[in-house]
Coordinates of C-alpha atoms and ligand atoms in Angstrom, one line a residue:
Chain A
X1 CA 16.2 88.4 -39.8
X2 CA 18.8 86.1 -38.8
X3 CA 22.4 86.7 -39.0
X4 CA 23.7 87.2 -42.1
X5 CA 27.6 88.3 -43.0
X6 CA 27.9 90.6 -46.0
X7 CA 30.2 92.6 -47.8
X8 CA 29.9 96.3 -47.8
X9 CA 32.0 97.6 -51.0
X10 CA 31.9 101.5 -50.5
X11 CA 32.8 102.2 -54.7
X12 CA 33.1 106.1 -53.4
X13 CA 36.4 104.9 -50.8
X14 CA 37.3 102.0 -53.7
X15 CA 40.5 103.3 -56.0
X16 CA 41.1 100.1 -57.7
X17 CA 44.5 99.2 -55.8
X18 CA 43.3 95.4 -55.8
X19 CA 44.9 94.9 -52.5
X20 CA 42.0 92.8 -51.5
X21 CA 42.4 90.5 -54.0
X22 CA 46.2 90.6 -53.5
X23 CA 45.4 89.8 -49.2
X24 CA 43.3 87.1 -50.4
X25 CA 45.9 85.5 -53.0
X26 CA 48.3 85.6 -50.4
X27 CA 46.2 83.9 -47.9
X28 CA 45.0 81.2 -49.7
X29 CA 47.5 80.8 -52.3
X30 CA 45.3 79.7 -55.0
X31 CA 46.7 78.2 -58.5
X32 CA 47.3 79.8 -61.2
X33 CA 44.3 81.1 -63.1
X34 CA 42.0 80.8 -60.2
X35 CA 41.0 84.4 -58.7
X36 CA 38.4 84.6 -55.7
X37 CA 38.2 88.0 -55.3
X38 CA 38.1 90.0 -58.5
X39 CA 38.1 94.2 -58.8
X40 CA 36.2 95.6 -62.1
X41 CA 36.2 98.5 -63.3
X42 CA 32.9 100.4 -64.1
X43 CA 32.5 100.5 -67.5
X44 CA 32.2 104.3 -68.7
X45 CA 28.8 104.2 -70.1
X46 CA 27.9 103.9 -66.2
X47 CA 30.4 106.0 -64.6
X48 CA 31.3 108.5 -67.6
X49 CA 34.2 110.5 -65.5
X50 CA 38.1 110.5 -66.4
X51 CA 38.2 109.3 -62.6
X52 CA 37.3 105.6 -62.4
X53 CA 35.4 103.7 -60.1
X54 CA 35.2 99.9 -59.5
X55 CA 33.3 97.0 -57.9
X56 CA 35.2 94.9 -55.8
X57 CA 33.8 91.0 -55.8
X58 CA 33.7 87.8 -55.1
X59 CA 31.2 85.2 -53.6
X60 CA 27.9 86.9 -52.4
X61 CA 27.0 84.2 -49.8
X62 CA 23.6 84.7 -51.2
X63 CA 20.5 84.0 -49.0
X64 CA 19.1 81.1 -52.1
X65 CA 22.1 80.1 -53.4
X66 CA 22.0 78.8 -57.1
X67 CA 25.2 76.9 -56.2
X68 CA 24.1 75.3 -53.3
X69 CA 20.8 74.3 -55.1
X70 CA 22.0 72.7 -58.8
X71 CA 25.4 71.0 -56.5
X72 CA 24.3 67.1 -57.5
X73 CA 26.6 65.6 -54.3
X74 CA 25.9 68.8 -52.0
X75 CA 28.8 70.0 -51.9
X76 CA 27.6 73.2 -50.4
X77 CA 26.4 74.5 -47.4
X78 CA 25.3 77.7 -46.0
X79 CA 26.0 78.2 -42.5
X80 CA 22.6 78.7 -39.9
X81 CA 25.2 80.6 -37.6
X82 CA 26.0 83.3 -39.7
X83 CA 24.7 82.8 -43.5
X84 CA 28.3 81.6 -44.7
X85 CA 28.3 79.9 -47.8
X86 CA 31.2 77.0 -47.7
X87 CA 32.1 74.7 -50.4
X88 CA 33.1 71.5 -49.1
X89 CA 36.3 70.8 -51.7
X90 CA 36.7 67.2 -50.5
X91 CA 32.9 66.2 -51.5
X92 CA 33.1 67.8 -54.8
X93 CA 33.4 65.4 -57.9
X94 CA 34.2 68.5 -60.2
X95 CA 30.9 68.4 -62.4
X96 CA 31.1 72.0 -63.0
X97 CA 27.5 72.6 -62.5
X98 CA 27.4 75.2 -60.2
X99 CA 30.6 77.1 -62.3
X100 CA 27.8 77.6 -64.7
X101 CA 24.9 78.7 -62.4
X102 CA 26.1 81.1 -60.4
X103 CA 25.2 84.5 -62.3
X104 CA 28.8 86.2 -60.5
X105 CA 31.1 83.9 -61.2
X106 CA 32.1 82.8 -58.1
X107 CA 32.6 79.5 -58.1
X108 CA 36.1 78.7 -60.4
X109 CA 37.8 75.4 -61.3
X110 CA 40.9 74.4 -60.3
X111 CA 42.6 72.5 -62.9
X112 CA 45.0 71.0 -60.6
X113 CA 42.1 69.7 -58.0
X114 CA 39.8 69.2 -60.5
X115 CA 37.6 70.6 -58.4
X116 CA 35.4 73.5 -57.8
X117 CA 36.5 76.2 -55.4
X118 CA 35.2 79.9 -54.1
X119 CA 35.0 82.2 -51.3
X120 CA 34.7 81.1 -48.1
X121 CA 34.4 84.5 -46.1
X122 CA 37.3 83.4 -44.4
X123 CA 34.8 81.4 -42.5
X124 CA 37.8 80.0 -40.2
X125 CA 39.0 83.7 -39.4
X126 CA 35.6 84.9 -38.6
X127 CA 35.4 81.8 -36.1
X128 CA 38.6 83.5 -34.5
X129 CA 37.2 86.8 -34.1
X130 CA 39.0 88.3 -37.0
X131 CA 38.0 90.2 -40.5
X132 CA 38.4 88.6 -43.8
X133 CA 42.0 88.8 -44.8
X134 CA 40.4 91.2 -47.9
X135 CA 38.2 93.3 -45.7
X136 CA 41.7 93.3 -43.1
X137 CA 44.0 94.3 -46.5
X138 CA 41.9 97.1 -47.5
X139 CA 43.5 100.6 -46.9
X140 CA 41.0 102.5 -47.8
X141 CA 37.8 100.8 -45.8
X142 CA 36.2 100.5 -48.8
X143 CA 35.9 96.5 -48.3
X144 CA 33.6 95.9 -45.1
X145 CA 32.0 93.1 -43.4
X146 CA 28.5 93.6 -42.2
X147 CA 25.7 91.9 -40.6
X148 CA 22.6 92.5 -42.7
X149 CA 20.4 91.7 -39.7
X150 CA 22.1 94.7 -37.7
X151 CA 22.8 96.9 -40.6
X152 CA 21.7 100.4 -40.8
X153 CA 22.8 102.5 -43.1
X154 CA 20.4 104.0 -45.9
X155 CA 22.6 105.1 -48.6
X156 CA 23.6 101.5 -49.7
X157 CA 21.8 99.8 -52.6
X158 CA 21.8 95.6 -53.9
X159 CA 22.2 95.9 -57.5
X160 CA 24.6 98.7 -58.4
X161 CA 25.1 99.1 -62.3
X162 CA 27.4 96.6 -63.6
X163 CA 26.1 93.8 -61.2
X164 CA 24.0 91.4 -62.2
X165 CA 20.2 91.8 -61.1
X166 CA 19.5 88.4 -59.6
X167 CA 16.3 88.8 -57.2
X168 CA 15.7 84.6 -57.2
X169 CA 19.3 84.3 -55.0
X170 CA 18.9 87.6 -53.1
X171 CA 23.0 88.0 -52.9
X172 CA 23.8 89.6 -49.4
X173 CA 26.7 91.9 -50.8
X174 CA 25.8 95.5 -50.6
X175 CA 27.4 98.9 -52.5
X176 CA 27.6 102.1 -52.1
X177 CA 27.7 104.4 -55.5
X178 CA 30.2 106.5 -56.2
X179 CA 30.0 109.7 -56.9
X180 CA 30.3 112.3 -59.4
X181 CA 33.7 113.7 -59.0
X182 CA 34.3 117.2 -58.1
X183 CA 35.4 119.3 -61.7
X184 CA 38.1 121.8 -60.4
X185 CA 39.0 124.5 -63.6
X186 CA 41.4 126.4 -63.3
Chain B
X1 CA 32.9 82.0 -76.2
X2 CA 33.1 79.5 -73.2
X3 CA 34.3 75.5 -73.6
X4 CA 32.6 73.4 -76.0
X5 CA 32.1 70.3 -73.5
X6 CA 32.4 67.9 -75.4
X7 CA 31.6 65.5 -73.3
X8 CA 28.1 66.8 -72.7
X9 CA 27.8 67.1 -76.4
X10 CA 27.9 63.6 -76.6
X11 CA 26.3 62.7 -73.5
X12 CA 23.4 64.7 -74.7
X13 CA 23.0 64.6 -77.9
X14 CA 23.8 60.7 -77.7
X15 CA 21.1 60.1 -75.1
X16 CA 18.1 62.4 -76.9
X17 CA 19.0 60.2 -79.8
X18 CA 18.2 56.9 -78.0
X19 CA 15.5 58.5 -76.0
X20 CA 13.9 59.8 -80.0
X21 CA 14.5 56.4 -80.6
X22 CA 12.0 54.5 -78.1
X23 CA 9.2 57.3 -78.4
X24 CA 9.0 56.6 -81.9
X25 CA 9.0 52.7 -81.7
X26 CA 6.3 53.7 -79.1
X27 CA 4.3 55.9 -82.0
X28 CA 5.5 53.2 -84.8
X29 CA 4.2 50.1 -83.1
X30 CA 0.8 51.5 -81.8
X31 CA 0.2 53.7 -85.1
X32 CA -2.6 51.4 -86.0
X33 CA -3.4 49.9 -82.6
X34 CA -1.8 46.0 -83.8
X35 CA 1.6 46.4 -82.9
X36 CA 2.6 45.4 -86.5
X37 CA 4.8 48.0 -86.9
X38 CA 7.4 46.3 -84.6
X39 CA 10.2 44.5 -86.7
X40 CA 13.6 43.7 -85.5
X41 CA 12.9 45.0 -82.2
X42 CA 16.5 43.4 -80.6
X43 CA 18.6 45.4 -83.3
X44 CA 16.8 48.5 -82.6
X45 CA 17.0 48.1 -79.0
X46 CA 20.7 47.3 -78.9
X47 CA 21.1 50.8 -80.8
X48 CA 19.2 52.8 -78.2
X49 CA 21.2 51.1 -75.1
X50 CA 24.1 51.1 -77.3
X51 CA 23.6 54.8 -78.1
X52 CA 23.0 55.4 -74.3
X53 CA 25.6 53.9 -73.0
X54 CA 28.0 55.7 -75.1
X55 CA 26.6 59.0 -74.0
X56 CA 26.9 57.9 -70.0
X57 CA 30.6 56.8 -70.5
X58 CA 30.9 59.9 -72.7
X59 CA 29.6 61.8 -69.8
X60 CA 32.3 60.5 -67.3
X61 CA 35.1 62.3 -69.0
X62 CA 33.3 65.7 -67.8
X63 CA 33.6 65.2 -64.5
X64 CA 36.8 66.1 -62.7
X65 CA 36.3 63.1 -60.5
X66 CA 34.6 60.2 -62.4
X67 CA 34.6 57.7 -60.3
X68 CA 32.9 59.4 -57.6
X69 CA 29.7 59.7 -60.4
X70 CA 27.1 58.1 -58.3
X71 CA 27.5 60.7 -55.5
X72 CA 25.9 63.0 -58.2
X73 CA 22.7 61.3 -56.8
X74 CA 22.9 62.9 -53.6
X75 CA 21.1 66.0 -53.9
X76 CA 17.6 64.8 -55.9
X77 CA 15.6 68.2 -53.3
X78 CA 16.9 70.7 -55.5
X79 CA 19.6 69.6 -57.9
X80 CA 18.3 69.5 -61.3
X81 CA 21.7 67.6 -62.4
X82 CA 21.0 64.7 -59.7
X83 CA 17.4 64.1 -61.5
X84 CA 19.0 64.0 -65.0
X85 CA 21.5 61.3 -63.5
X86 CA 18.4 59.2 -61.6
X87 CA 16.3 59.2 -64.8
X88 CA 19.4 58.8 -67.2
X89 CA 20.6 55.6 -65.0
X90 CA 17.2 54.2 -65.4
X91 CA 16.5 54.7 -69.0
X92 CA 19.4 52.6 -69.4
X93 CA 18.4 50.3 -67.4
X94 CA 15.0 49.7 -68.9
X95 CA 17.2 50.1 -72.4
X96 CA 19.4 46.9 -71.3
X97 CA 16.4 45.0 -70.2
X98 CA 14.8 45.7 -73.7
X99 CA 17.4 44.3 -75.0
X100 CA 17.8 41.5 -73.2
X101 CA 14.3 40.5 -73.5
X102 CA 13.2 41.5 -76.9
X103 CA 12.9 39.1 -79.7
X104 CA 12.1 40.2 -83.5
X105 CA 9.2 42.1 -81.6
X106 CA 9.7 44.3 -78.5
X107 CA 7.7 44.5 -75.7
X108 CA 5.6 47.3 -75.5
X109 CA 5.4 48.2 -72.3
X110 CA 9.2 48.8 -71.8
X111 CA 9.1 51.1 -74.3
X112 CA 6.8 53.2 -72.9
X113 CA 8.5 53.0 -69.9
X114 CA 11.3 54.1 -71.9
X115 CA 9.6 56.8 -73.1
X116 CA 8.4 58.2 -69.6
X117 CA 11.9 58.0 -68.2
X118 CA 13.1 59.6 -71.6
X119 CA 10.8 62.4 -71.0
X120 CA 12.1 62.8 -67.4
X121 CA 15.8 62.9 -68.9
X122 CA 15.0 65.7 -71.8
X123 CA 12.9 68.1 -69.1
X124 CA 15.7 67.7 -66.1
X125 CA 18.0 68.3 -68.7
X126 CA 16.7 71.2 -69.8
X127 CA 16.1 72.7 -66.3
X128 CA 19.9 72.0 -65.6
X129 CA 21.2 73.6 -68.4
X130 CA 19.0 76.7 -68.2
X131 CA 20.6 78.3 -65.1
X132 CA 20.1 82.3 -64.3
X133 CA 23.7 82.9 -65.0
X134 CA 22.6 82.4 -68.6
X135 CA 20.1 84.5 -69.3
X136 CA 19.0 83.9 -73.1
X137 CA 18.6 79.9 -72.1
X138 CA 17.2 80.5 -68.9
X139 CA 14.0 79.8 -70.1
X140 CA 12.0 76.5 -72.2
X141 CA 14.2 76.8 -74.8
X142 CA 17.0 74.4 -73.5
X143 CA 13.9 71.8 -73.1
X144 CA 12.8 72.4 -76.6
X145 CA 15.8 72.1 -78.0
X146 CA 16.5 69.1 -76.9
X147 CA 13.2 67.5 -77.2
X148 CA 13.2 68.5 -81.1
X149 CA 16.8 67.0 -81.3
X150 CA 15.1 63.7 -79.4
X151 CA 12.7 63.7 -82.3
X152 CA 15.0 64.7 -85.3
X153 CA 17.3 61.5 -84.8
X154 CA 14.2 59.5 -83.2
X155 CA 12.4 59.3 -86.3
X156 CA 15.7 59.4 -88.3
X157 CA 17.2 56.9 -87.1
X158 CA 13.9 55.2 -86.7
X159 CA 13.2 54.7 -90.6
X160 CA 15.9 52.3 -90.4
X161 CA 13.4 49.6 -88.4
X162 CA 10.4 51.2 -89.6
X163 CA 9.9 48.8 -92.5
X164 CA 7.2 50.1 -95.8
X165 CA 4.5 50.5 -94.3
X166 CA 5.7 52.6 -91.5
X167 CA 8.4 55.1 -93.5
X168 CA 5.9 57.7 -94.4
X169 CA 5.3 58.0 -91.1
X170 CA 8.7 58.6 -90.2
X171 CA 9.4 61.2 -92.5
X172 CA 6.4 62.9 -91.8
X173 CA 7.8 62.8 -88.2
X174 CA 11.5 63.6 -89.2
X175 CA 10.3 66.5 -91.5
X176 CA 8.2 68.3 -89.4
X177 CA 11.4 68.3 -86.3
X178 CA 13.2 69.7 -88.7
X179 CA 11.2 72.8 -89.3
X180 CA 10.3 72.9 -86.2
X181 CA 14.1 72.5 -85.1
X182 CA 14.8 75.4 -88.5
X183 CA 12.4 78.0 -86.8
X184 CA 13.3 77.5 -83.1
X185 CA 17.0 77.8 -84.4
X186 CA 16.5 80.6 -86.7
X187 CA 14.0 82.6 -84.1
X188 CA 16.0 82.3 -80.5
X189 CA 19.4 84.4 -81.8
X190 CA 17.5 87.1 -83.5
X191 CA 14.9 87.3 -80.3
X192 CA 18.2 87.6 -77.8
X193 CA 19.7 90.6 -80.1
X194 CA 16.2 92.5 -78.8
X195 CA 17.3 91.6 -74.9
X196 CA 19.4 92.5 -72.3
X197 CA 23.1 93.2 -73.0
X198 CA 24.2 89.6 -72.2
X199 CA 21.5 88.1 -74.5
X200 CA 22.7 90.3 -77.1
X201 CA 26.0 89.5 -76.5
X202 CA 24.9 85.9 -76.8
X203 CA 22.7 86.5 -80.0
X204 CA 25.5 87.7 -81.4
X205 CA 28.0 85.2 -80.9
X206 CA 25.4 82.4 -82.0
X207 CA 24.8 84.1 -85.4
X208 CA 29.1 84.5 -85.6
X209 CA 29.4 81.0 -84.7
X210 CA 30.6 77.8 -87.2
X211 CA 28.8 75.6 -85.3
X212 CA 25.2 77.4 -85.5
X213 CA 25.4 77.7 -89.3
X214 CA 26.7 74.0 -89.5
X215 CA 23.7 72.8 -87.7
X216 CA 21.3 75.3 -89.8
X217 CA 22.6 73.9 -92.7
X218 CA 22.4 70.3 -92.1
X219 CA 18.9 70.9 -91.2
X220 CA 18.2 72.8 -94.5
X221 CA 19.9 69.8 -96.2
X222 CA 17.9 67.3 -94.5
X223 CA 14.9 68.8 -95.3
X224 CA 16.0 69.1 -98.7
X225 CA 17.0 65.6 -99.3
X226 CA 13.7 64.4 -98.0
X227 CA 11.9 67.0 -100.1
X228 CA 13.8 65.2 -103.1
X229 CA 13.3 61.4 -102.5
X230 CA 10.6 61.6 -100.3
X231 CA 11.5 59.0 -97.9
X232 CA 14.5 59.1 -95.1
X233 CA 17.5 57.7 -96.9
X234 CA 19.8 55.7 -94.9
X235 CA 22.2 58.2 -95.0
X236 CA 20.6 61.1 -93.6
X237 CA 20.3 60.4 -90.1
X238 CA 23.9 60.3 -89.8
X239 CA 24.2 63.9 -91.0
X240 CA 21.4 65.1 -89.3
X241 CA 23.1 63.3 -85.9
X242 CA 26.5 65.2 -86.8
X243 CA 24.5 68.8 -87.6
X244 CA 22.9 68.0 -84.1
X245 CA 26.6 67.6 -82.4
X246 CA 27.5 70.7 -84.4
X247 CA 24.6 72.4 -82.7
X248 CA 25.0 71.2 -78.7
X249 CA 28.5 72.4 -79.2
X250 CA 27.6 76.0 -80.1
X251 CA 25.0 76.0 -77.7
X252 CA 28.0 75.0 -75.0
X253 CA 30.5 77.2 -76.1
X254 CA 28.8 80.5 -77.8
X255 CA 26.4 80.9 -74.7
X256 CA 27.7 84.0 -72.7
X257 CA 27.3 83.6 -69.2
X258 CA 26.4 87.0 -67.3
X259 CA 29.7 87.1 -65.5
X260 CA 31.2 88.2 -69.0
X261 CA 30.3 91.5 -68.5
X262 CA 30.9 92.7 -64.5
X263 CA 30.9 96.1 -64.1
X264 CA 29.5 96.8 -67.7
X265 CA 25.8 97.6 -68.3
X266 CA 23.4 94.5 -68.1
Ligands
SF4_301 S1 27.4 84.3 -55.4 FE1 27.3 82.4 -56.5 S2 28.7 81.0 -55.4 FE2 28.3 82.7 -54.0 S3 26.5 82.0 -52.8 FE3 25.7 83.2 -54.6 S4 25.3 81.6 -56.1 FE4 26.7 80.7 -54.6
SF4_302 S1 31.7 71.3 -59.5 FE1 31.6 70.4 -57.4 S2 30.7 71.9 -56.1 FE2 30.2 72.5 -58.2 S3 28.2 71.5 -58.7 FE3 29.8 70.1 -59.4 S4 30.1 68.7 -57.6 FE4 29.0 70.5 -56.8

């Protein structure tokens, strides 16, 4: 498998503090209304606990992008070197096709552009050696990057509960479940 | 509930009119193999590039960037949207042509040509609007909706050049789209409140929606003024165009797209 940069979102570390999409509003300073990086909480007919859990998300860099296909000016590329999904703002004549085709919601509009916009990976950071700024932010290593050609842990699944099933664009992101908590009576 | 695009309202519904349009001069003038169908072929053209050309400019207002439009023919590999745009630009071309060519009778082969890139319009159309992010359209059923809405206004609006001896076969044509436009509307909502969460979601919000019942019932009163005078009044394909606006916009804005509901069930 070639290179391929993923998040790992470990749900059991997550406790909802939204820092990563704080780090990632703060980097990239995006207008009003437009959110990257998004933190959802499970609902409770899938985690039924007074303790909640959440799924920390944004673009998937999936390996068949539906954005990258239905873009009419390509707009889009994915990167050979490392799987990276970049939108190219400056080609993008804000049709709002691919707002609508991607099943995650990644791809927003910027009213002030008028153009589309999403997750880069922090493609320029990763360039310098460094983490996302979200993965960086994340106090509780609940946010990782990973290479799915290298990876090897076993306890990670692609479709968690709450995520949205989409086999055709193989989405790179990967999740560990939470777990139930620990009742203590006293 | 999402926006109501108005501008693809009109750029669709607009162009499936003028595409209904030539397929049924297409049906009228070789009904009986002599081409005497044909009357007032310039008129009737200049309605279907008219009607196109509405829709195009209408489409522009979409775009965040209209003046960069004809990029949106880059990516004819896998974009669905950049087909829709190649076939769209040349119906209207071949509409223009018509137009410029035709005399009191058209000639035939541009509206079969018409009709081809027509085709090519509805079914790119109907791949682009039936992405996986929605699931209850991502199927045929943007395609059939839009082809019945072709024929709906087609043969509406055609009985205005289809002269006596064509009529019947207009509202044969008109009435059968419109049950066939009833059931297809009546069927998809209650089929999506059997499926996943965000089809029920969208099931729902269809069968709570303004604009679905408008459309419903402008079909039901179609078919009930044709029932009554049996013929097309002149009339009538003016309300069924506006139910057929009424309709694209709740199909725009009452579609749930599966990002509504992250971290619920799907
Ligand atoms: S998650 Fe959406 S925007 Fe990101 S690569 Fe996949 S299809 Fe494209
Ligand atoms: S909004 Fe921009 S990036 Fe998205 S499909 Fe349209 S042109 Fe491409």
């Amino acid at each position: 498998m070639k290179k391929q940069y993923a998040f790992l979102v470990d749900t059991e570390r997550c406790i909802g503090c939204f820092t990563c999409a704080m780090a990632c509003r703060n980097y990239y300073h995006q207008v009003e209304g437009v959110v990257w990086r998004q933190v959802h909480p499970l609902s409770e007919e899938i985690y039924p606990h007074r303790e909640r859990a959440f799924l920390s998300l944004s673009c998937n860099h999936c390996e068949n992008p539906a954005c990258l296909n239905v873009c009419p000016v390509e707009a889009y590329t994915k990167r050979e070197e490392d799987g990276v999904v970049v939108h190219h703002q400056e080609k993008c004549i804000g049709c709002g096709n691919c707002i609508r085709s991607c099943p995650y919601g990644a791809p927003k509009y910027n009213p002030v552009e008028k153009r589309a916009e999403k997750c880069s990976l922090c493609h320029e950071r990763l360039d310098a050696g460094l983490d996302p700024a979200c993965v960086q932010a994340c106090p509780t290593d609940a946010l990782q990057l990973v290479d799915l050609a290298e990876f090897e842990r076993t306890n990670e699944v692609q479709y968690p509960a709450g995520y949205p099933r989409m086999e055709g664009l193989n989405p790179s992101t990967r999740f560990v479940l939470p777990k139930t908590p620990k009742m203590v009576r006293r | 509930m999402q926006s109501m695009e108005l501008p693809l309202v009109l750029f669709t519904v607009f162009s499936q009119a003028a595409i209904g349009l030539t397929l049924m001069r297409v049906v009228r003038t070789t009904a009986d193999g002599t081409g005497s169908g044909d009357r007032d072929a310039r008129r009737e053209w200049g309605l279907i590039a008219g009607l196109m050309i509405l829709g195009m400019l209408g489409s522009l207002f979409h775009l965040g960037h209209p003046l960069y439009a004809p990029t949106a023919l880059k990516h004819l590999g896998t974009a669905w949207l950049s087909r829709e745009v190649l076939f769209a630009g040349m119906f209207t071309g071949v509409t223009v042509l018509a137009v410029l060519v035709a005399g009191m009778t058209g000639r035939p082969w541009l509206a079969w040509l018409g009709t081809l890139l027509g085709l090519g319009v509805i079914v790119s159309a109907g791949m682009t609007y039936a992405p996986p992010a929605l699931p209850a359209l991502n199927n045929a059923l943007p395609f059939a909706f839009f082809l019945t809405s072709a024929v709906v206004l087609g043969a509406g609006f055609g009985s205005w050049f289809a002269g006596e001896e064509r009529a019947p076969l207009m509202a044969r044509i008109f009435t059968t789209a419109l049950v066939v436009g009833l059931v297809l509307n009546l069927a998809a909502p209650c089929v999506w409140l059997s499926g996943g969460t965000v089809m029920r979601m969208t099931g729902e919000a269809w069968l709570g929606s303004g604009f679905y019942w408008a459309h419903v019932a402008v079909l039901l009163a179609c078919l009930g003024a044709v029932w009554k005078t049996r013929t097309v009044p002149a009339w009538l394909p003016v309300l069924a165009l506006l139910g057929e606006l009424a309709g694209r916009a709740g199909f725009f804005a009452d579609t749930i797209h599966t990002a509504a509901n992250m971290g619920g069930l799907y």
